[in-house]
Amino acid sequence: MQRLKDWLIARSSGVNHRIVYGLVGGLLLCLWGFVGFWSWWERSSTLAANAQVLEQLTTAVHEQTRNLFKQAETSLTVASLWMAEHPDQDPGKAPGFIRLVENLRQASDKLIDIRMVTRDGTLRYVPDRGQTNRTNVADRDYFQAQFNEKTRGLYVAQPVISRVTGKLGIPISIPVTQAGGDIAVLFAAIELDRIAGTFEAERIQPQGTIAIIRNDGLFLFRSPMDDKIIGSNVAQSPMWQRNMGVLHRGYYESDRSPIDGRSRAVAFTRVQDYPLVVAVTASLDDLLRAWRMHTLILVSIALLISIACVLLATTLLRSMRGEAAVRRTLEHLMLTDPLTGVGNRRMLDLRLDEEILRAQRYRRTLTAVYFDLDHFKLVNDNYGHDVGDTVLRQVADSLVANVRQSDHVARLGGEEFVVLLTETDINAAVTLVERMRAAVAALHTPGLPRHITISAGLAQWREGENAESLLRRADRALYRAKASGRNSAFTDLED
């Protein structure tokens, strides 16, 4: 009986709890789904916008680099033509050639210096200042390249530190076929510290970079300047092999740069007409700093909302549990006899209707038993109501102790009890009732010098019969038991 009451209450309470859990869970799912989507969308939009900026900057750097190397190539070509036209003059000392080289230097904003190398590798400046300023560069690749059929021609050499000026530069050399003064090689030296300022002003601050890389992966220049990086080779890195080494132009994001280990966004393109690649990068930390701040703020707000929702749900559920507990208490009071703790008439009606439906649906037996305490009025009159109440509680406990968990015990009022024996026919019920009567007769009540006896009337449910008819037949059987002298049990089948 108690299980039924708890189930009825818990069922409605459980549904309400599931609704609360579902609403709060759905709200939080939508909230965090929005946070996740917004964060992804904002990050993607930020990177896409900056990718366009990087690609535009890469185009500008490409043009600057191409113009710089084109100017170097043009200067070398013009100088070489002058030598070919004046093969009988020493160019290092010829006023016309000295003026030409100075004009070319001024035209390049002093970014490019033209120098000469003799066949034995002796370096000569323009103008030639004498033997004291000369050094041998026969070991340099820009010199050696002009004596190798595979590399002869315009050759972009690896960056070197000048043995005369001590400055780092990129030599670009060409062969000389006709010239006075035994000149074999002309090269234009692009000193890196002179071009660094231009690219430094253009790179994305604070951690962006601009690089000029030879087609074989050799770093020719990088802004910001770093002597450890210039001259290094990245041809074996995945970055180069998947992107710069095989594509003409592109953009990618790297979790770890092979140069400095930073995560970077990289845009690159090959330089038209020259064996070069220019790459413009930006640190993802720099690009995503604002996004991270916005995401942190949004996550904090979402977290506060989530905490508020959880607290509200907890408060609501606690209130619902409190209401459920109050409701259970009220229903317990409504369905339970306050003196004995067994069911009352209302509970009997509920359970009897339910058991009749079950018996009818599954074709099971059901027997109702009316109990009445013999001469109970005399107990109250002679020994007081306290003793009478004790007797009622003892009888109720005895009846409950002698039935199964699936059976039901109810007090109708006064000294009358009803027991519903489920899945029990009339013959088995008689045996159970006799056992219950014997247990009641064995009770000892303090303050009562005699034992209590109990009479019983039994009726088995019939197909199509309602609750009122079943109880009426059990009550008639009880009447016959009392009329026969009490302390007995009769069925409604007995005359």
mmCIF file of N, CA and C in Angstrom, residues 78-167:
data_model
loop_
_atom_site.group_PDB
_atom_site.id
_atom_site.type_symbol
_atom_site.label_atom_id
_atom_site.label_comp_id
_atom_site.label_asym_id
_atom_site.label_seq_id
_atom_site.Cartn_x
_atom_site.Cartn_y
_atom_site.Cartn_z
ATOM 1 N N VAL A 78 73.933 47.042 -67.418
ATOM 2 C CA VAL A 78 74.438 48.321 -67.942
ATOM 3 C C VAL A 78 75.940 48.414 -67.755
ATOM 4 N N ALA A 79 76.423 48.014 -66.546
ATOM 5 C CA ALA A 79 77.867 48.058 -66.283
ATOM 6 C C ALA A 79 78.620 47.108 -67.209
ATOM 7 N N SER A 80 78.053 45.930 -67.444
ATOM 8 C CA SER A 80 78.688 44.947 -68.313
ATOM 9 C C SER A 80 78.771 45.458 -69.751
ATOM 10 N N LEU A 81 77.723 46.144 -70.210
ATOM 11 C CA LEU A 81 77.731 46.707 -71.570
ATOM 12 C C LEU A 81 78.806 47.790 -71.713
ATOM 13 N N TRP A 82 78.949 48.594 -70.660
ATOM 14 C CA TRP A 82 79.989 49.641 -70.730
ATOM 15 C C TRP A 82 81.361 48.998 -70.874
ATOM 16 N N MET A 83 81.597 47.921 -70.084
ATOM 17 C CA MET A 83 82.879 47.241 -70.157
ATOM 18 C C MET A 83 83.106 46.669 -71.553
ATOM 19 N N ALA A 84 82.052 46.096 -72.135
ATOM 20 C CA ALA A 84 82.191 45.506 -73.463
ATOM 21 C C ALA A 84 82.485 46.572 -74.510
ATOM 22 N N GLU A 85 81.958 47.778 -74.301
ATOM 23 C CA GLU A 85 82.183 48.862 -75.244
ATOM 24 C C GLU A 85 83.542 49.538 -75.042
ATOM 25 N N HIS A 86 84.162 49.338 -73.868
ATOM 26 C CA HIS A 86 85.460 49.965 -73.567
ATOM 27 C C HIS A 86 86.418 48.893 -73.066
ATOM 28 N N PRO A 87 86.727 47.892 -73.874
ATOM 29 C CA PRO A 87 87.564 46.783 -73.429
ATOM 30 C C PRO A 87 89.022 47.189 -73.156
ATOM 31 N N ASP A 88 89.420 48.359 -73.650
ATOM 32 C CA ASP A 88 90.805 48.762 -73.460
ATOM 33 C C ASP A 88 90.999 49.619 -72.215
ATOM 34 N N GLN A 89 89.914 49.874 -71.455
ATOM 35 C CA GLN A 89 90.013 50.708 -70.252
ATOM 36 C C GLN A 89 89.816 49.854 -69.002
ATOM 37 N N ASP A 90 90.571 50.213 -67.979
ATOM 38 C CA ASP A 90 90.398 49.551 -66.672
ATOM 39 C C ASP A 90 89.182 50.189 -65.999
ATOM 40 N N PRO A 91 88.080 49.438 -65.846
ATOM 41 C CA PRO A 91 86.854 50.060 -65.325
ATOM 42 C C PRO A 91 87.006 50.626 -63.912
ATOM 43 N N GLY A 92 87.894 50.052 -63.121
ATOM 44 C CA GLY A 92 88.054 50.554 -61.761
ATOM 45 C C GLY A 92 88.666 51.933 -61.714
ATOM 46 N N LYS A 93 89.286 52.334 -62.836
ATOM 47 C CA LYS A 93 89.958 53.624 -62.862
ATOM 48 C C LYS A 93 89.399 54.559 -63.916
ATOM 49 N N ALA A 94 88.528 54.042 -64.772
ATOM 50 C CA ALA A 94 87.962 54.856 -65.849
ATOM 51 C C ALA A 94 86.926 55.819 -65.296
ATOM 52 N N PRO A 95 87.072 57.113 -65.492
ATOM 53 C CA PRO A 95 86.113 58.100 -64.968
ATOM 54 C C PRO A 95 84.683 57.857 -65.451
ATOM 55 N N GLY A 96 84.548 57.425 -66.717
ATOM 56 C CA GLY A 96 83.196 57.180 -67.239
ATOM 57 C C GLY A 96 82.502 56.045 -66.510
ATOM 58 N N PHE A 97 83.233 55.007 -66.251
ATOM 59 C CA PHE A 97 82.628 53.860 -65.550
ATOM 60 C C PHE A 97 82.341 54.211 -64.086
ATOM 61 N N ILE A 98 83.267 54.994 -63.495
ATOM 62 C CA ILE A 98 83.054 55.387 -62.095
ATOM 63 C C ILE A 98 81.797 56.246 -61.983
ATOM 64 N N ARG A 99 81.597 57.177 -62.925
ATOM 65 C CA ARG A 99 80.384 57.991 -62.903
ATOM 66 C C ARG A 99 79.140 57.139 -63.115
ATOM 67 N N LEU A 100 79.246 56.157 -64.029
ATOM 68 C CA LEU A 100 78.101 55.273 -64.292
ATOM 69 C C LEU A 100 77.710 54.496 -63.040
ATOM 70 N N VAL A 101 78.681 53.932 -62.370
ATOM 71 C CA VAL A 101 78.376 53.136 -61.170
ATOM 72 C C VAL A 101 77.783 54.016 -60.080
ATOM 73 N N GLU A 102 78.305 55.234 -59.943
ATOM 74 C CA GLU A 102 77.764 56.132 -58.923
ATOM 75 C C GLU A 102 76.324 56.523 -59.243
ATOM 76 N N ASN A 103 76.063 56.768 -60.543
ATOM 77 C CA ASN A 103 74.682 57.098 -60.938
ATOM 78 C C ASN A 103 73.735 55.928 -60.668
ATOM 79 N N LEU A 104 74.208 54.709 -60.953
ATOM 80 C CA LEU A 104 73.371 53.525 -60.682
ATOM 81 C C LEU A 104 73.131 53.371 -59.180
ATOM 82 N N ARG A 105 74.146 53.672 -58.406
ATOM 83 C CA ARG A 105 74.011 53.572 -56.946
ATOM 84 C C ARG A 105 72.993 54.581 -56.446
ATOM 85 N N GLN A 106 73.067 55.797 -56.947
ATOM 86 C CA GLN A 106 72.108 56.827 -56.532
ATOM 87 C C GLN A 106 70.699 56.481 -56.990
ATOM 88 N N ALA A 107 70.590 55.879 -58.167
ATOM 89 C CA ALA A 107 69.263 55.501 -58.688
ATOM 90 C C ALA A 107 68.587 54.447 -57.816
ATOM 91 N N SER A 108 69.398 53.657 -57.122
ATOM 92 C CA SER A 108 68.830 52.612 -56.246
ATOM 93 C C SER A 108 68.689 53.077 -54.801
ATOM 94 N N ASP A 109 68.780 54.412 -54.599
ATOM 95 C CA ASP A 109 68.735 54.963 -53.237
ATOM 96 C C ASP A 109 69.828 54.359 -52.364
ATOM 97 N N LYS A 110 70.987 54.130 -52.985
ATOM 98 C CA LYS A 110 72.168 53.624 -52.305
ATOM 99 C C LYS A 110 71.963 52.215 -51.714
ATOM 100 N N LEU A 111 70.973 51.477 -52.267
ATOM 101 C CA LEU A 111 70.726 50.113 -51.793
ATOM 102 C C LEU A 111 71.655 49.108 -52.473
ATOM 103 N N ILE A 112 72.171 49.466 -53.651
ATOM 104 C CA ILE A 112 72.944 48.505 -54.442
ATOM 105 C C ILE A 112 74.329 49.085 -54.733
ATOM 106 N N ASP A 113 75.364 48.300 -54.438
ATOM 107 C CA ASP A 113 76.742 48.651 -54.781
ATOM 108 C C ASP A 113 77.260 47.637 -55.797
ATOM 109 N N ILE A 114 77.913 48.128 -56.857
ATOM 110 C CA ILE A 114 78.480 47.233 -57.867
ATOM 111 C C ILE A 114 79.973 47.062 -57.591
ATOM 112 N N ARG A 115 80.411 45.797 -57.618
ATOM 113 C CA ARG A 115 81.808 45.472 -57.378
ATOM 114 C C ARG A 115 82.289 44.510 -58.457
ATOM 115 N N MET A 116 83.617 44.408 -58.565
ATOM 116 C CA MET A 116 84.217 43.606 -59.628
ATOM 117 C C MET A 116 85.151 42.568 -59.009
ATOM 118 N N VAL A 117 85.313 41.442 -59.729
ATOM 119 C CA VAL A 117 86.227 40.387 -59.307
ATOM 120 C C VAL A 117 87.061 39.978 -60.515
ATOM 121 N N THR A 118 88.362 39.918 -60.315
ATOM 122 C CA THR A 118 89.247 39.500 -61.412
ATOM 123 C C THR A 118 89.217 37.989 -61.556
ATOM 124 N N ARG A 119 89.913 37.530 -62.593
ATOM 125 C CA ARG A 119 89.887 36.098 -62.863
ATOM 126 C C ARG A 119 90.527 35.277 -61.744
ATOM 127 N N ASP A 120 91.437 35.882 -61.006
ATOM 128 C CA ASP A 120 92.054 35.132 -59.910
ATOM 129 C C ASP A 120 91.308 35.297 -58.591
ATOM 130 N N GLY A 121 90.163 35.975 -58.627
ATOM 131 C CA GLY A 121 89.329 36.111 -57.436
ATOM 132 C C GLY A 121 89.590 37.354 -56.623
ATOM 133 N N THR A 122 90.361 38.288 -57.155
ATOM 134 C CA THR A 122 90.639 39.510 -56.404
ATOM 135 C C THR A 122 89.456 40.468 -56.501
ATOM 136 N N LEU A 123 89.009 40.952 -55.331
ATOM 137 C CA LEU A 123 87.873 41.860 -55.263
ATOM 138 C C LEU A 123 88.347 43.283 -55.535
ATOM 139 N N ARG A 124 87.630 43.969 -56.445
ATOM 140 C CA ARG A 124 87.956 45.361 -56.744
ATOM 141 C C ARG A 124 86.699 46.218 -56.593
ATOM 142 N N TYR A 125 86.899 47.377 -55.931
ATOM 143 C CA TYR A 125 85.791 48.306 -55.745
ATOM 144 C C TYR A 125 85.821 49.350 -56.847
ATOM 145 N N VAL A 126 84.710 50.084 -56.956
ATOM 146 C CA VAL A 126 84.608 51.177 -57.920
ATOM 147 C C VAL A 126 84.310 52.458 -57.144
ATOM 148 N N PRO A 127 85.204 53.434 -57.157
ATOM 149 C CA PRO A 127 86.503 53.400 -57.852
ATOM 150 C C PRO A 127 87.519 52.538 -57.106
ATOM 151 N N ASP A 128 88.530 52.111 -57.842
ATOM 152 C CA ASP A 128 89.592 51.283 -57.277
ATOM 153 C C ASP A 128 90.488 52.159 -56.402
ATOM 154 N N ARG A 129 90.575 51.813 -55.110
ATOM 155 C CA ARG A 129 91.335 52.632 -54.179
ATOM 156 C C ARG A 129 92.728 52.083 -53.922
ATOM 157 N N GLY A 130 93.145 51.106 -54.700
ATOM 158 C CA GLY A 130 94.504 50.586 -54.560
ATOM 159 C C GLY A 130 94.510 49.213 -53.914
ATOM 160 N N GLN A 131 95.694 48.654 -53.840
ATOM 161 C CA GLN A 131 95.852 47.290 -53.355
ATOM 162 C C GLN A 131 95.452 47.142 -51.894
ATOM 163 N N THR A 132 95.507 48.206 -51.121
ATOM 164 C CA THR A 132 95.236 48.080 -49.683
ATOM 165 C C THR A 132 93.800 47.675 -49.410
ATOM 166 N N ASN A 133 92.869 47.941 -50.307
ATOM 167 C CA ASN A 133 91.458 47.611 -50.092
ATOM 168 C C ASN A 133 91.055 46.311 -50.758
ATOM 169 N N ARG A 134 92.035 45.591 -51.330
ATOM 170 C CA ARG A 134 91.670 44.394 -52.078
ATOM 171 C C ARG A 134 91.743 43.153 -51.193
ATOM 172 N N THR A 135 90.876 42.178 -51.539
ATOM 173 C CA THR A 135 90.871 40.887 -50.859
ATOM 174 C C THR A 135 90.471 39.835 -51.864
ATOM 175 N N ASN A 136 90.720 38.579 -51.563
ATOM 176 C CA ASN A 136 90.415 37.511 -52.507
ATOM 177 C C ASN A 136 89.092 36.834 -52.131
ATOM 178 N N VAL A 137 88.192 36.699 -53.110
ATOM 179 C CA VAL A 137 86.865 36.100 -52.879
ATOM 180 C C VAL A 137 86.664 34.881 -53.777
ATOM 181 N N ALA A 138 87.760 34.224 -54.138
ATOM 182 C CA ALA A 138 87.643 33.073 -55.037
ATOM 183 C C ALA A 138 86.840 31.929 -54.421
ATOM 184 N N ASP A 139 86.713 31.946 -53.081
ATOM 185 C CA ASP A 139 85.965 30.875 -52.413
ATOM 186 C C ASP A 139 84.466 31.163 -52.331
ATOM 187 N N ARG A 140 84.064 32.359 -52.740
ATOM 188 C CA ARG A 140 82.651 32.725 -52.628
ATOM 189 C C ARG A 140 81.834 32.051 -53.738
ATOM 190 N N ASP A 141 80.588 31.680 -53.413
ATOM 191 C CA ASP A 141 79.778 30.983 -54.411
ATOM 192 C C ASP A 141 79.358 31.893 -55.557
ATOM 193 N N TYR A 142 79.221 33.203 -55.289
ATOM 194 C CA TYR A 142 78.832 34.091 -56.383
ATOM 195 C C TYR A 142 79.943 34.201 -57.425
ATOM 196 N N PHE A 143 81.205 33.975 -57.040
ATOM 197 C CA PHE A 143 82.326 33.950 -57.977
ATOM 198 C C PHE A 143 82.406 32.597 -58.679
ATOM 199 N N GLN A 144 82.339 31.530 -57.888
ATOM 200 C CA GLN A 144 82.477 30.191 -58.444
ATOM 201 C C GLN A 144 81.338 29.847 -59.401
ATOM 202 N N ALA A 145 80.144 30.403 -59.153
ATOM 203 C CA ALA A 145 78.978 30.087 -59.981
ATOM 204 C C ALA A 145 79.195 30.486 -61.432
ATOM 205 N N GLN A 146 79.994 31.524 -61.667
ATOM 206 C CA GLN A 146 80.198 32.003 -63.034
ATOM 207 C C GLN A 146 81.200 31.163 -63.832
ATOM 208 N N PHE A 147 81.816 30.185 -63.178
ATOM 209 C CA PHE A 147 82.726 29.283 -63.863
ATOM 210 C C PHE A 147 82.150 27.859 -63.928
ATOM 211 N N ASN A 148 80.851 27.765 -63.677
ATOM 212 C CA ASN A 148 80.140 26.493 -63.738
ATOM 213 C C ASN A 148 79.023 26.633 -64.763
ATOM 214 N N GLU A 149 79.024 25.770 -65.761
ATOM 215 C CA GLU A 149 78.039 25.876 -66.839
ATOM 216 C C GLU A 149 76.602 25.818 -66.325
ATOM 217 N N LYS A 150 76.375 25.102 -65.245
ATOM 218 C CA LYS A 150 75.008 24.945 -64.714
ATOM 219 C C LYS A 150 74.507 26.210 -64.033
ATOM 220 N N THR A 151 75.413 26.998 -63.480
ATOM 221 C CA THR A 151 74.995 28.177 -62.710
ATOM 222 C C THR A 151 75.424 29.488 -63.348
ATOM 223 N N ARG A 152 76.134 29.415 -64.454
ATOM 224 C CA ARG A 152 76.640 30.634 -65.109
ATOM 225 C C ARG A 152 75.468 31.492 -65.580
ATOM 226 N N GLY A 153 75.594 32.786 -65.373
ATOM 227 C CA GLY A 153 74.534 33.722 -65.702
ATOM 228 C C GLY A 153 74.169 34.515 -64.451
ATOM 229 N N LEU A 154 72.972 35.088 -64.469
ATOM 230 C CA LEU A 154 72.534 35.827 -63.276
ATOM 231 C C LEU A 154 72.395 34.858 -62.112
ATOM 232 N N TYR A 155 73.143 35.115 -61.053
ATOM 233 C CA TYR A 155 73.165 34.165 -59.947
ATOM 234 C C TYR A 155 72.947 34.907 -58.631
ATOM 235 N N VAL A 156 71.926 34.472 -57.874
ATOM 236 C CA VAL A 156 71.653 35.033 -56.545
ATOM 237 C C VAL A 156 72.378 34.150 -55.537
ATOM 238 N N ALA A 157 73.378 34.697 -54.917
ATOM 239 C CA ALA A 157 74.233 33.916 -54.017
ATOM 240 C C ALA A 157 73.704 33.943 -52.596
ATOM 241 N N GLN A 158 74.292 33.096 -51.762
ATOM 242 C CA GLN A 158 73.886 33.073 -50.360
ATOM 243 C C GLN A 158 74.421 34.316 -49.659
ATOM 244 N N PRO A 159 73.715 34.790 -48.640
ATOM 245 C CA PRO A 159 74.171 35.994 -47.933
ATOM 246 C C PRO A 159 75.553 35.767 -47.315
ATOM 247 N N VAL A 160 76.378 36.797 -47.376
ATOM 248 C CA VAL A 160 77.724 36.719 -46.803
ATOM 249 C C VAL A 160 78.039 38.012 -46.067
ATOM 250 N N ILE A 161 78.992 37.902 -45.136
ATOM 251 C CA ILE A 161 79.501 39.087 -44.461
ATOM 252 C C ILE A 161 80.733 39.553 -45.235
ATOM 253 N N SER A 162 80.690 40.787 -45.681
ATOM 254 C CA SER A 162 81.784 41.325 -46.489
ATOM 255 C C SER A 162 83.099 41.296 -45.711
ATOM 256 N N ARG A 163 84.167 40.846 -46.375
ATOM 257 C CA ARG A 163 85.478 40.808 -45.741
ATOM 258 C C ARG A 163 86.116 42.191 -45.692
ATOM 259 N N VAL A 164 85.485 43.144 -46.352
ATOM 260 C CA VAL A 164 86.018 44.507 -46.355
ATOM 261 C C VAL A 164 85.197 45.418 -45.448
ATOM 262 N N THR A 165 83.849 45.407 -45.659
ATOM 263 C CA THR A 165 82.983 46.307 -44.871
ATOM 264 C C THR A 165 82.481 45.670 -43.582
ATOM 265 N N GLY A 166 82.486 44.328 -43.537
ATOM 266 C CA GLY A 166 81.977 43.640 -42.356
ATOM 267 C C GLY A 166 80.463 43.613 -42.285
ATOM 268 N N LYS A 167 79.789 44.000 -43.394
ATOM 269 C CA LYS A 167 78.326 44.037 -43.406
ATOM 270 C C LYS A 167 77.769 42.815 -44.126
#
